[in-house]
Amino acid sequence: PVPVSIPAQETTKVDAPQAPEPEIVEEVAATPSPPPAATAAAVPAVNDVKPPAPKPTVITKSKSDSSMTSIPPELMGNLHLLSPSQAKLANKLCKPPMNQSHLFEKWSTETAEDNTKKVALMAQLVRMDKAYPNGGLVGYIKNARELLEKSKRGENPLEGWTPSVPDGEVFEIGTESYDKFESVGLGEMGKCGFVLVAGGLGERLGYGGIKLGLPTELATETTYLQFYIETILAIQSRYSNNLKLPLCIMVSNDTSVGTYKLLEDNHYFGMDKDQITIVQQGDGVPALMDNDATIAMDATDPYKIQAKPHGHGDIHALLHSHGVAKSWCSKGLEWVIFFQDTNGLAFHTLPLALGVSKTRNLIMNSIAVPRKGKQAVGGIAKLKKASTNEERTINVEYNQLDPLLRANGYPDGDVNDEKTGFSPFPGNINQLLFQLKPYTKAIERTQGAMPEFVNPKYADDAKTIFKKPTRLECMMQDFPTILNSEESKWVGFTSIAAELCFSPVKNATADGVKLQSKGTAPGVAATGEADQYAATRKIMTSIGCKIEDAEPVEFEGIKVVAGPEVVLKPSFVVCPAEYKKHFPDPSKIKISSRSSLIIKGEGITVESLDLDGALVIESEEGASGVVRDLVVRNKGWKKVGDKSSASEEFIQIRGYHLEKVETENVVFRKGEKMAGVVEALEKKEQQKSAVQIQEKEVKATVKATSDEQKTIAQNPNKDVKLAIAATSSEKKARSVVGKPKATSAAPSSPALKINEAHDLSQPSPREAKSDAPTCCCIC
């Protein structure tokens, strides 16, 4: 008998041999046809829990007949380490036409350590085999050979397709058209599921953790994952009619542990645990050494396959294989929005895109940005194939778009339109909005498989030698390829300036400097932060707020407009339409270029504000209040260059830290009337005719200084429990100036309460402490 380790679920008892057993030969089943001009994407499995170690059992058959002639002797001598299913897979890979016997050529040694590594290699092959839906590893090798042969011949995957300008909607914020479509979209906000594609680490940026753990900005140090969840919860609380809005996060082997830890350590940032689904890409796909799709071994370990990412196109297959899309349909959701891991502008334009999709009944709507002709960004185009009469609106990579246009009636290729100054083919940013029911129907029909492509780098003119191993890849924006002719009619785009919807953080500072010097967005942490502040300022100015931009500054070679820093938390506003509600008289909002403003809490209305410094306004859950005629003057915050290796990584990759010198804090408490002091003063005017004239002239409510306290103590209107100090006749405004000291002579009133300093951001050693305690006030 030959001992064979097999998984428990495969364990069987085999009696002594009575007749020759059939060969270990398994015909490869016919695989479904891939989408046109493509093959299917992998469906990686979630590997949260590793399977139990195989349990050894004894079988009485030694397979040594003609079926094993294709198995190399190194593998034959180690079959006792494999389960029957593993042996079958090894046999399929070794025999013609797969010819992958080299995978086992180092299996001649018999040490316990080597045997453990052999089992691990076989387990890796099994996982890769199960993860690839279109025929497993055998199907992957076949597809790779076909695509590699086409690449060698120089075949154009777009041959036969004729391009034209796509149908879509182009907007500018603040216009009637924008407001119209956004208004429609607001009614759809509470019917969305959210898909976050987050398979990348921050190593490329110089950050050791997962990118979702990076702070979006330094004013509050809110991480990307926290920001996304807070936004979803804000949408849920205001638009969903008690329906929980789900979040699905696609992680990789690299980011899985870090993502779970970030969620668990922060109690899921307030979201119910059952709202979050995590799907995981597997080991990737095997790297390939040559045109025969020879699987590459790891350069440092002969018992490990060299694996490479299959691409974010896997997300569609994962949503299918884990039943996510189908489950969301059953819960009454109607839309699903896909977004990237480090784009802090992702949700400003969601209601706009929803309005377009609802109005035009789109199955797929790409949120796009204007792009210049020949800009290194994929362009959305309408393609038609005369031979089949197929049509599709789809992303075309920039290096393919220009030659395709030149070959099909556009002699100048991809050039700017004279009227708009931009290419008529808008830029793809991989922020995709789908109508859920037809989306689910399509991925059920195709198992979520996306077209694959290969891009080998050749070392010779004959295109037979690769500079380095290649692999098959797939992209999520290629979804239109799996739609039928009728469905393809309902694909469009929503284009809006990148400053409002797209500023990813994906590059190291040194790379960003090179890109910025060429006029390309650098995509670094410093610009991601600056663009978040700028987008908020842009929306505020579009409704009439008066905000001065700071002068450009440079940190580590990256130029940014660093301020003013304006952070409006999702609990306050999530889209431009809500800005108008919370800033009802925007012409009375004035913010200087050196200022910093943070507002948190749904119940806040800012009627008038004159800010020159740093101000944090916060309301407790369930509290509400009005900020009226508030004037703030203080030292504020400032960015300080920081090259210290001792600084935290998220500081190092920016090249600066934020020094919080002086801050004014306003906090609204639940259960208190927080509508300013005007009402209280008017009531006293009616009750105290003796002080009526005096009260009408009082135009400010501030903390009393030591001299003012004596005046207040002598004020006959003692029932007004406010610290009142008369301003000069020139001011004529209720204001809070600087950070005057709070004292016991200024008791709280029903309209406001004086509290200790309370900053929204976590204190850090870099923050300077002010001598004067901060008050909580409203005027």
Short mmCIF file of N, CA, C and O in Angstrom, two decimals, residues 180-280:
data_model
loop_
_atom_site.label_atom_id
_atom_site.label_comp_id
_atom_site.label_asym_id
_atom_site.label_seq_id
_atom_site.Cartn_x
_atom_site.Cartn_y
_atom_site.Cartn_z
N LYS A 180 -30.58 70.30 -12.08
CA LYS A 180 -31.73 69.49 -12.50
C LYS A 180 -31.45 68.00 -12.35
O LYS A 180 -32.24 67.25 -11.76
N PHE A 181 -30.30 67.56 -12.88
CA PHE A 181 -29.99 66.13 -12.80
C PHE A 181 -29.64 65.71 -11.37
O PHE A 181 -29.98 64.60 -10.95
N GLU A 182 -28.98 66.58 -10.63
CA GLU A 182 -28.66 66.26 -9.25
C GLU A 182 -29.93 66.09 -8.44
O GLU A 182 -30.03 65.18 -7.59
N SER A 183 -30.93 66.91 -8.68
CA SER A 183 -32.19 66.81 -7.96
C SER A 183 -32.86 65.46 -8.20
O SER A 183 -33.39 64.85 -7.27
N VAL A 184 -32.81 64.98 -9.42
CA VAL A 184 -33.36 63.66 -9.73
C VAL A 184 -32.58 62.58 -8.98
O VAL A 184 -33.15 61.65 -8.41
N GLY A 185 -31.25 62.73 -8.98
CA GLY A 185 -30.40 61.73 -8.35
C GLY A 185 -30.55 61.63 -6.85
O GLY A 185 -30.34 60.57 -6.26
N LEU A 186 -30.91 62.74 -6.21
CA LEU A 186 -31.09 62.72 -4.75
C LEU A 186 -32.15 61.68 -4.35
O LEU A 186 -32.03 61.04 -3.31
N GLY A 187 -33.14 61.51 -5.19
CA GLY A 187 -34.18 60.53 -4.90
C GLY A 187 -33.73 59.09 -5.04
O GLY A 187 -34.44 58.17 -4.61
N GLU A 188 -32.56 58.87 -5.63
CA GLU A 188 -32.03 57.52 -5.83
C GLU A 188 -30.90 57.20 -4.86
O GLU A 188 -30.44 56.05 -4.81
N MET A 189 -30.44 58.17 -4.09
CA MET A 189 -29.27 57.98 -3.22
C MET A 189 -29.45 56.86 -2.22
O MET A 189 -28.51 56.15 -1.88
N GLY A 190 -30.66 56.70 -1.72
CA GLY A 190 -30.91 55.70 -0.69
C GLY A 190 -31.15 54.31 -1.21
O GLY A 190 -31.58 53.43 -0.46
N LYS A 191 -30.85 54.08 -2.50
CA LYS A 191 -31.07 52.77 -3.11
C LYS A 191 -29.76 52.18 -3.65
O LYS A 191 -29.78 51.33 -4.53
N CYS A 192 -28.63 52.67 -3.12
CA CYS A 192 -27.32 52.30 -3.66
C CYS A 192 -26.59 51.27 -2.80
O CYS A 192 -26.62 51.34 -1.56
N GLY A 193 -25.91 50.36 -3.46
CA GLY A 193 -24.88 49.55 -2.83
C GLY A 193 -23.54 50.11 -3.27
O GLY A 193 -23.43 50.71 -4.34
N PHE A 194 -22.51 49.90 -2.46
CA PHE A 194 -21.21 50.52 -2.71
C PHE A 194 -20.13 49.44 -2.80
O PHE A 194 -20.05 48.57 -1.94
N VAL A 195 -19.30 49.53 -3.84
CA VAL A 195 -18.24 48.56 -4.05
C VAL A 195 -16.90 49.30 -4.07
O VAL A 195 -16.65 50.14 -4.93
N LEU A 196 -16.05 48.97 -3.11
CA LEU A 196 -14.74 49.60 -2.95
C LEU A 196 -13.66 48.64 -3.42
O LEU A 196 -13.51 47.55 -2.86
N VAL A 197 -12.93 49.03 -4.45
CA VAL A 197 -11.86 48.19 -5.00
C VAL A 197 -10.56 48.58 -4.31
O VAL A 197 -10.03 49.67 -4.54
N ALA A 198 -10.07 47.72 -3.43
CA ALA A 198 -8.96 48.10 -2.54
C ALA A 198 -7.95 46.99 -2.40
O ALA A 198 -7.73 46.47 -1.32
N GLY A 199 -7.32 46.63 -3.49
CA GLY A 199 -6.36 45.53 -3.44
C GLY A 199 -4.92 45.93 -3.27
O GLY A 199 -4.03 45.08 -3.24
N GLY A 200 -4.65 47.26 -3.13
CA GLY A 200 -3.26 47.70 -3.16
C GLY A 200 -2.69 48.15 -1.83
O GLY A 200 -3.39 48.72 -1.00
N LEU A 201 -1.41 47.87 -1.65
CA LEU A 201 -0.67 48.39 -0.50
C LEU A 201 -0.15 49.79 -0.81
O LEU A 201 -0.16 50.24 -1.95
N GLY A 202 0.35 50.46 0.23
CA GLY A 202 0.87 51.80 0.05
C GLY A 202 2.37 51.85 -0.19
O GLY A 202 2.95 52.93 -0.12
N GLU A 203 2.99 50.70 -0.46
CA GLU A 203 4.45 50.66 -0.60
C GLU A 203 4.94 51.58 -1.71
O GLU A 203 5.98 52.22 -1.60
N ARG A 204 4.19 51.64 -2.79
CA ARG A 204 4.57 52.50 -3.91
C ARG A 204 4.62 53.96 -3.50
O ARG A 204 5.35 54.76 -4.08
N LEU A 205 3.85 54.32 -2.49
CA LEU A 205 3.82 55.70 -2.00
C LEU A 205 4.88 55.98 -0.95
O LEU A 205 5.08 57.13 -0.56
N GLY A 206 5.50 54.91 -0.43
CA GLY A 206 6.40 55.07 0.70
C GLY A 206 5.68 54.91 2.02
O GLY A 206 6.14 55.34 3.07
N TYR A 207 4.52 54.23 1.95
CA TYR A 207 3.68 54.01 3.14
C TYR A 207 3.56 52.52 3.36
O TYR A 207 3.21 51.77 2.45
N GLY A 208 3.84 52.07 4.58
CA GLY A 208 3.93 50.64 4.84
C GLY A 208 2.61 49.92 4.99
O GLY A 208 2.55 48.71 4.85
N GLY A 209 1.53 50.65 5.27
CA GLY A 209 0.24 50.01 5.51
C GLY A 209 -0.60 49.94 4.26
O GLY A 209 -0.15 50.21 3.14
N ILE A 210 -1.87 49.56 4.44
CA ILE A 210 -2.79 49.55 3.32
C ILE A 210 -3.18 51.00 2.99
O ILE A 210 -3.23 51.86 3.87
N LYS A 211 -3.47 51.26 1.74
CA LYS A 211 -3.78 52.63 1.33
C LYS A 211 -5.05 53.14 1.99
O LYS A 211 -5.20 54.34 2.21
N LEU A 212 -5.98 52.24 2.30
CA LEU A 212 -7.21 52.66 2.97
C LEU A 212 -6.94 53.25 4.35
O LEU A 212 -7.78 53.97 4.90
N GLY A 213 -5.77 52.96 4.92
CA GLY A 213 -5.43 53.48 6.23
C GLY A 213 -4.73 54.83 6.19
O GLY A 213 -4.43 55.40 7.25
N LEU A 214 -4.49 55.36 5.00
CA LEU A 214 -3.89 56.68 4.88
C LEU A 214 -4.88 57.77 5.28
O LEU A 214 -6.06 57.70 4.94
N PRO A 215 -4.43 58.81 5.98
CA PRO A 215 -5.30 59.96 6.22
C PRO A 215 -5.60 60.68 4.91
O PRO A 215 -4.69 60.93 4.11
N THR A 216 -6.86 61.03 4.68
CA THR A 216 -7.21 61.78 3.48
C THR A 216 -6.64 63.19 3.53
O THR A 216 -6.27 63.76 2.52
N GLU A 217 -6.58 63.77 4.73
CA GLU A 217 -6.03 65.10 4.95
C GLU A 217 -5.56 65.19 6.39
O GLU A 217 -5.86 64.32 7.21
N LEU A 218 -4.81 66.25 6.72
CA LEU A 218 -4.24 66.38 8.05
C LEU A 218 -5.09 67.22 9.00
O LEU A 218 -4.82 67.24 10.19
N ALA A 219 -6.09 67.89 8.48
CA ALA A 219 -6.92 68.73 9.33
C ALA A 219 -7.67 67.88 10.36
O ALA A 219 -7.82 68.27 11.52
N THR A 220 -8.13 66.70 9.96
CA THR A 220 -8.83 65.80 10.88
C THR A 220 -8.16 64.44 10.96
O THR A 220 -8.50 63.64 11.84
N GLU A 221 -7.24 64.15 10.03
CA GLU A 221 -6.56 62.84 9.95
C GLU A 221 -7.55 61.70 9.80
O GLU A 221 -7.36 60.60 10.32
N THR A 222 -8.62 61.94 9.07
CA THR A 222 -9.60 60.91 8.76
C THR A 222 -9.04 59.99 7.69
O THR A 222 -8.60 60.45 6.64
N THR A 223 -9.05 58.68 7.94
CA THR A 223 -8.53 57.74 6.93
C THR A 223 -9.53 57.61 5.79
O THR A 223 -10.71 57.94 5.91
N TYR A 224 -9.03 57.11 4.67
CA TYR A 224 -9.91 56.93 3.52
C TYR A 224 -11.07 56.00 3.85
O TYR A 224 -12.22 56.27 3.49
N LEU A 225 -10.79 54.89 4.52
CA LEU A 225 -11.86 53.95 4.82
C LEU A 225 -12.90 54.58 5.74
O LEU A 225 -14.11 54.41 5.56
N GLN A 226 -12.45 55.33 6.74
CA GLN A 226 -13.37 56.02 7.62
C GLN A 226 -14.22 57.02 6.84
O GLN A 226 -15.44 57.11 7.03
N PHE A 227 -13.59 57.77 5.96
CA PHE A 227 -14.31 58.77 5.17
C PHE A 227 -15.38 58.12 4.31
O PHE A 227 -16.51 58.60 4.23
N TYR A 228 -15.04 57.00 3.67
CA TYR A 228 -16.01 56.32 2.81
C TYR A 228 -17.20 55.82 3.64
O TYR A 228 -18.36 55.97 3.24
N ILE A 229 -16.92 55.20 4.77
CA ILE A 229 -18.00 54.65 5.59
C ILE A 229 -18.85 55.77 6.17
O ILE A 229 -20.08 55.67 6.20
N GLU A 230 -18.23 56.84 6.62
CA GLU A 230 -19.00 57.98 7.15
C GLU A 230 -19.91 58.56 6.07
O GLU A 230 -21.05 58.97 6.35
N THR A 231 -19.43 58.59 4.83
CA THR A 231 -20.26 59.11 3.74
C THR A 231 -21.45 58.20 3.48
O THR A 231 -22.58 58.68 3.32
N ILE A 232 -21.21 56.91 3.44
CA ILE A 232 -22.32 55.95 3.22
C ILE A 232 -23.34 56.06 4.34
O ILE A 232 -24.56 56.05 4.10
N LEU A 233 -22.87 56.16 5.57
CA LEU A 233 -23.80 56.28 6.71
C LEU A 233 -24.59 57.58 6.66
O LEU A 233 -25.77 57.62 7.03
N ALA A 234 -23.96 58.66 6.20
CA ALA A 234 -24.67 59.93 6.07
C ALA A 234 -25.75 59.83 5.00
O ALA A 234 -26.88 60.32 5.19
N ILE A 235 -25.43 59.20 3.88
CA ILE A 235 -26.43 58.99 2.83
C ILE A 235 -27.57 58.13 3.36
O ILE A 235 -28.75 58.40 3.13
N GLN A 236 -27.21 57.09 4.08
CA GLN A 236 -28.21 56.18 4.65
C GLN A 236 -29.14 56.92 5.60
O GLN A 236 -30.37 56.74 5.54
N SER A 237 -28.60 57.76 6.46
CA SER A 237 -29.43 58.43 7.47
C SER A 237 -30.39 59.44 6.87
O SER A 237 -31.45 59.68 7.42
N ARG A 238 -30.04 59.98 5.69
CA ARG A 238 -30.86 61.04 5.12
C ARG A 238 -31.72 60.61 3.94
O ARG A 238 -32.70 61.28 3.60
N TYR A 239 -31.35 59.49 3.29
CA TYR A 239 -32.03 59.16 2.03
C TYR A 239 -32.57 57.73 1.92
O TYR A 239 -33.30 57.44 0.97
N SER A 240 -32.23 56.83 2.84
CA SER A 240 -32.49 55.41 2.57
C SER A 240 -33.81 54.89 3.09
O SER A 240 -34.14 53.73 2.86
N ASN A 241 -34.56 55.69 3.84
CA ASN A 241 -35.85 55.22 4.37
C ASN A 241 -35.68 53.93 5.18
O ASN A 241 -36.38 52.94 4.97
N ASN A 242 -34.70 53.96 6.10
CA ASN A 242 -34.42 52.86 7.04
C ASN A 242 -33.81 51.62 6.39
O ASN A 242 -33.69 50.57 7.04
N LEU A 243 -33.41 51.70 5.14
CA LEU A 243 -32.72 50.59 4.49
C LEU A 243 -31.22 50.72 4.73
O LEU A 243 -30.63 51.77 4.50
N LYS A 244 -30.60 49.65 5.22
CA LYS A 244 -29.15 49.67 5.41
C LYS A 244 -28.47 49.63 4.04
O LYS A 244 -28.77 48.77 3.21
N LEU A 245 -27.56 50.55 3.82
CA LEU A 245 -26.84 50.57 2.55
C LEU A 245 -25.55 49.78 2.69
O LEU A 245 -24.70 50.11 3.51
N PRO A 246 -25.37 48.73 1.88
CA PRO A 246 -24.23 47.82 2.06
C PRO A 246 -22.96 48.30 1.38
O PRO A 246 -22.98 49.05 0.40
N LEU A 247 -21.85 47.84 1.91
CA LEU A 247 -20.52 48.12 1.36
C LEU A 247 -19.81 46.79 1.13
O LEU A 247 -19.71 45.97 2.03
N CYS A 248 -19.34 46.58 -0.09
CA CYS A 248 -18.51 45.41 -0.42
C CYS A 248 -17.11 45.90 -0.71
O CYS A 248 -16.91 46.82 -1.52
N ILE A 249 -16.11 45.31 -0.06
CA ILE A 249 -14.72 45.70 -0.25
C ILE A 249 -13.97 44.54 -0.88
O ILE A 249 -13.97 43.43 -0.36
N MET A 250 -13.35 44.80 -2.03
CA MET A 250 -12.50 43.77 -2.63
C MET A 250 -11.08 43.97 -2.14
O MET A 250 -10.48 45.03 -2.32
N VAL A 251 -10.54 42.95 -1.50
CA VAL A 251 -9.17 42.99 -0.99
C VAL A 251 -8.34 41.93 -1.71
O VAL A 251 -8.87 41.07 -2.41
N SER A 252 -7.05 42.01 -1.50
CA SER A 252 -6.13 41.01 -2.04
C SER A 252 -5.47 40.29 -0.88
O SER A 252 -5.69 40.62 0.29
N ASN A 253 -4.64 39.31 -1.19
CA ASN A 253 -3.89 38.64 -0.13
C ASN A 253 -3.04 39.64 0.65
O ASN A 253 -2.80 39.50 1.85
N ASP A 254 -2.58 40.70 -0.05
CA ASP A 254 -1.72 41.70 0.59
C ASP A 254 -2.49 42.60 1.55
O ASP A 254 -1.94 43.07 2.55
N THR A 255 -3.75 42.89 1.24
CA THR A 255 -4.49 43.90 2.01
C THR A 255 -5.55 43.32 2.93
O THR A 255 -6.15 44.05 3.71
N SER A 256 -5.79 42.03 2.85
CA SER A 256 -6.88 41.43 3.62
C SER A 256 -6.72 41.65 5.12
O SER A 256 -7.62 42.17 5.79
N VAL A 257 -5.58 41.25 5.67
CA VAL A 257 -5.38 41.34 7.12
C VAL A 257 -5.46 42.79 7.58
O VAL A 257 -6.12 43.11 8.58
N GLY A 258 -4.81 43.69 6.85
CA GLY A 258 -4.82 45.09 7.24
C GLY A 258 -6.20 45.71 7.20
O GLY A 258 -6.54 46.55 8.04
N THR A 259 -7.01 45.30 6.23
CA THR A 259 -8.36 45.84 6.12
C THR A 259 -9.23 45.38 7.28
O THR A 259 -9.95 46.18 7.90
N TYR A 260 -9.17 44.09 7.59
CA TYR A 260 -9.93 43.58 8.73
C TYR A 260 -9.50 44.28 10.03
O TYR A 260 -10.35 44.67 10.84
N LYS A 261 -8.22 44.44 10.19
CA LYS A 261 -7.71 45.06 11.42
C LYS A 261 -8.18 46.51 11.55
O LYS A 261 -8.60 46.96 12.63
N LEU A 262 -8.10 47.25 10.45
CA LEU A 262 -8.52 48.65 10.47
C LEU A 262 -10.00 48.77 10.83
O LEU A 262 -10.40 49.64 11.62
N LEU A 263 -10.80 47.88 10.31
CA LEU A 263 -12.23 47.89 10.62
C LEU A 263 -12.48 47.51 12.07
O LEU A 263 -13.21 48.20 12.79
N GLU A 264 -11.87 46.43 12.50
CA GLU A 264 -12.14 45.94 13.85
C GLU A 264 -11.60 46.88 14.92
O GLU A 264 -12.26 47.11 15.95
N ASP A 265 -10.42 47.43 14.70
CA ASP A 265 -9.84 48.34 15.69
C ASP A 265 -10.67 49.61 15.86
O ASP A 265 -10.59 50.27 16.89
N ASN A 266 -11.45 49.95 14.83
CA ASN A 266 -12.24 51.18 14.88
C ASN A 266 -13.74 50.91 14.91
O ASN A 266 -14.53 51.79 14.57
N HIS A 267 -14.10 49.69 15.33
CA HIS A 267 -15.51 49.32 15.48
C HIS A 267 -16.29 49.61 14.20
O HIS A 267 -17.42 50.10 14.24
N TYR A 268 -15.65 49.31 13.07
CA TYR A 268 -16.26 49.45 11.75
C TYR A 268 -16.71 50.88 11.47
O TYR A 268 -17.58 51.12 10.64
N PHE A 269 -16.10 51.83 12.17
CA PHE A 269 -16.36 53.25 11.97
C PHE A 269 -17.85 53.59 12.07
O PHE A 269 -18.35 54.48 11.38
N GLY A 270 -18.53 52.86 12.94
CA GLY A 270 -19.94 53.15 13.18
C GLY A 270 -20.91 52.38 12.31
O GLY A 270 -22.12 52.45 12.53
N MET A 271 -20.42 51.65 11.33
CA MET A 271 -21.30 50.87 10.46
C MET A 271 -21.56 49.51 11.09
O MET A 271 -20.67 48.93 11.72
N ASP A 272 -22.76 48.99 10.93
CA ASP A 272 -23.05 47.65 11.42
C ASP A 272 -22.20 46.64 10.67
O ASP A 272 -22.04 46.73 9.44
N LYS A 273 -21.70 45.68 11.40
CA LYS A 273 -20.79 44.70 10.80
C LYS A 273 -21.46 43.95 9.65
O LYS A 273 -20.81 43.62 8.64
N ASP A 274 -22.76 43.69 9.77
CA ASP A 274 -23.43 42.92 8.74
C ASP A 274 -23.67 43.72 7.46
O ASP A 274 -24.17 43.18 6.47
N GLN A 275 -23.34 45.00 7.46
CA GLN A 275 -23.45 45.81 6.25
C GLN A 275 -22.24 45.64 5.34
O GLN A 275 -22.27 46.04 4.18
N ILE A 276 -21.16 45.08 5.87
CA ILE A 276 -19.90 45.03 5.13
C ILE A 276 -19.62 43.60 4.67
O ILE A 276 -19.64 42.66 5.46
N THR A 277 -19.36 43.45 3.39
CA THR A 277 -18.94 42.17 2.82
C THR A 277 -17.53 42.35 2.26
O THR A 277 -17.27 43.31 1.54
N ILE A 278 -16.65 41.43 2.60
CA ILE A 278 -15.29 41.48 2.07
C ILE A 278 -15.08 40.28 1.16
O ILE A 278 -15.28 39.14 1.56
N VAL A 279 -14.72 40.55 -0.08
CA VAL A 279 -14.39 39.49 -1.04
C VAL A 279 -12.92 39.61 -1.36
O VAL A 279 -12.37 40.71 -1.45
N GLN A 280 -12.27 38.49 -1.54
CA GLN A 280 -10.82 38.49 -1.65
C GLN A 280 -10.35 37.86 -2.95
O GLN A 280 -10.77 36.77 -3.32
#
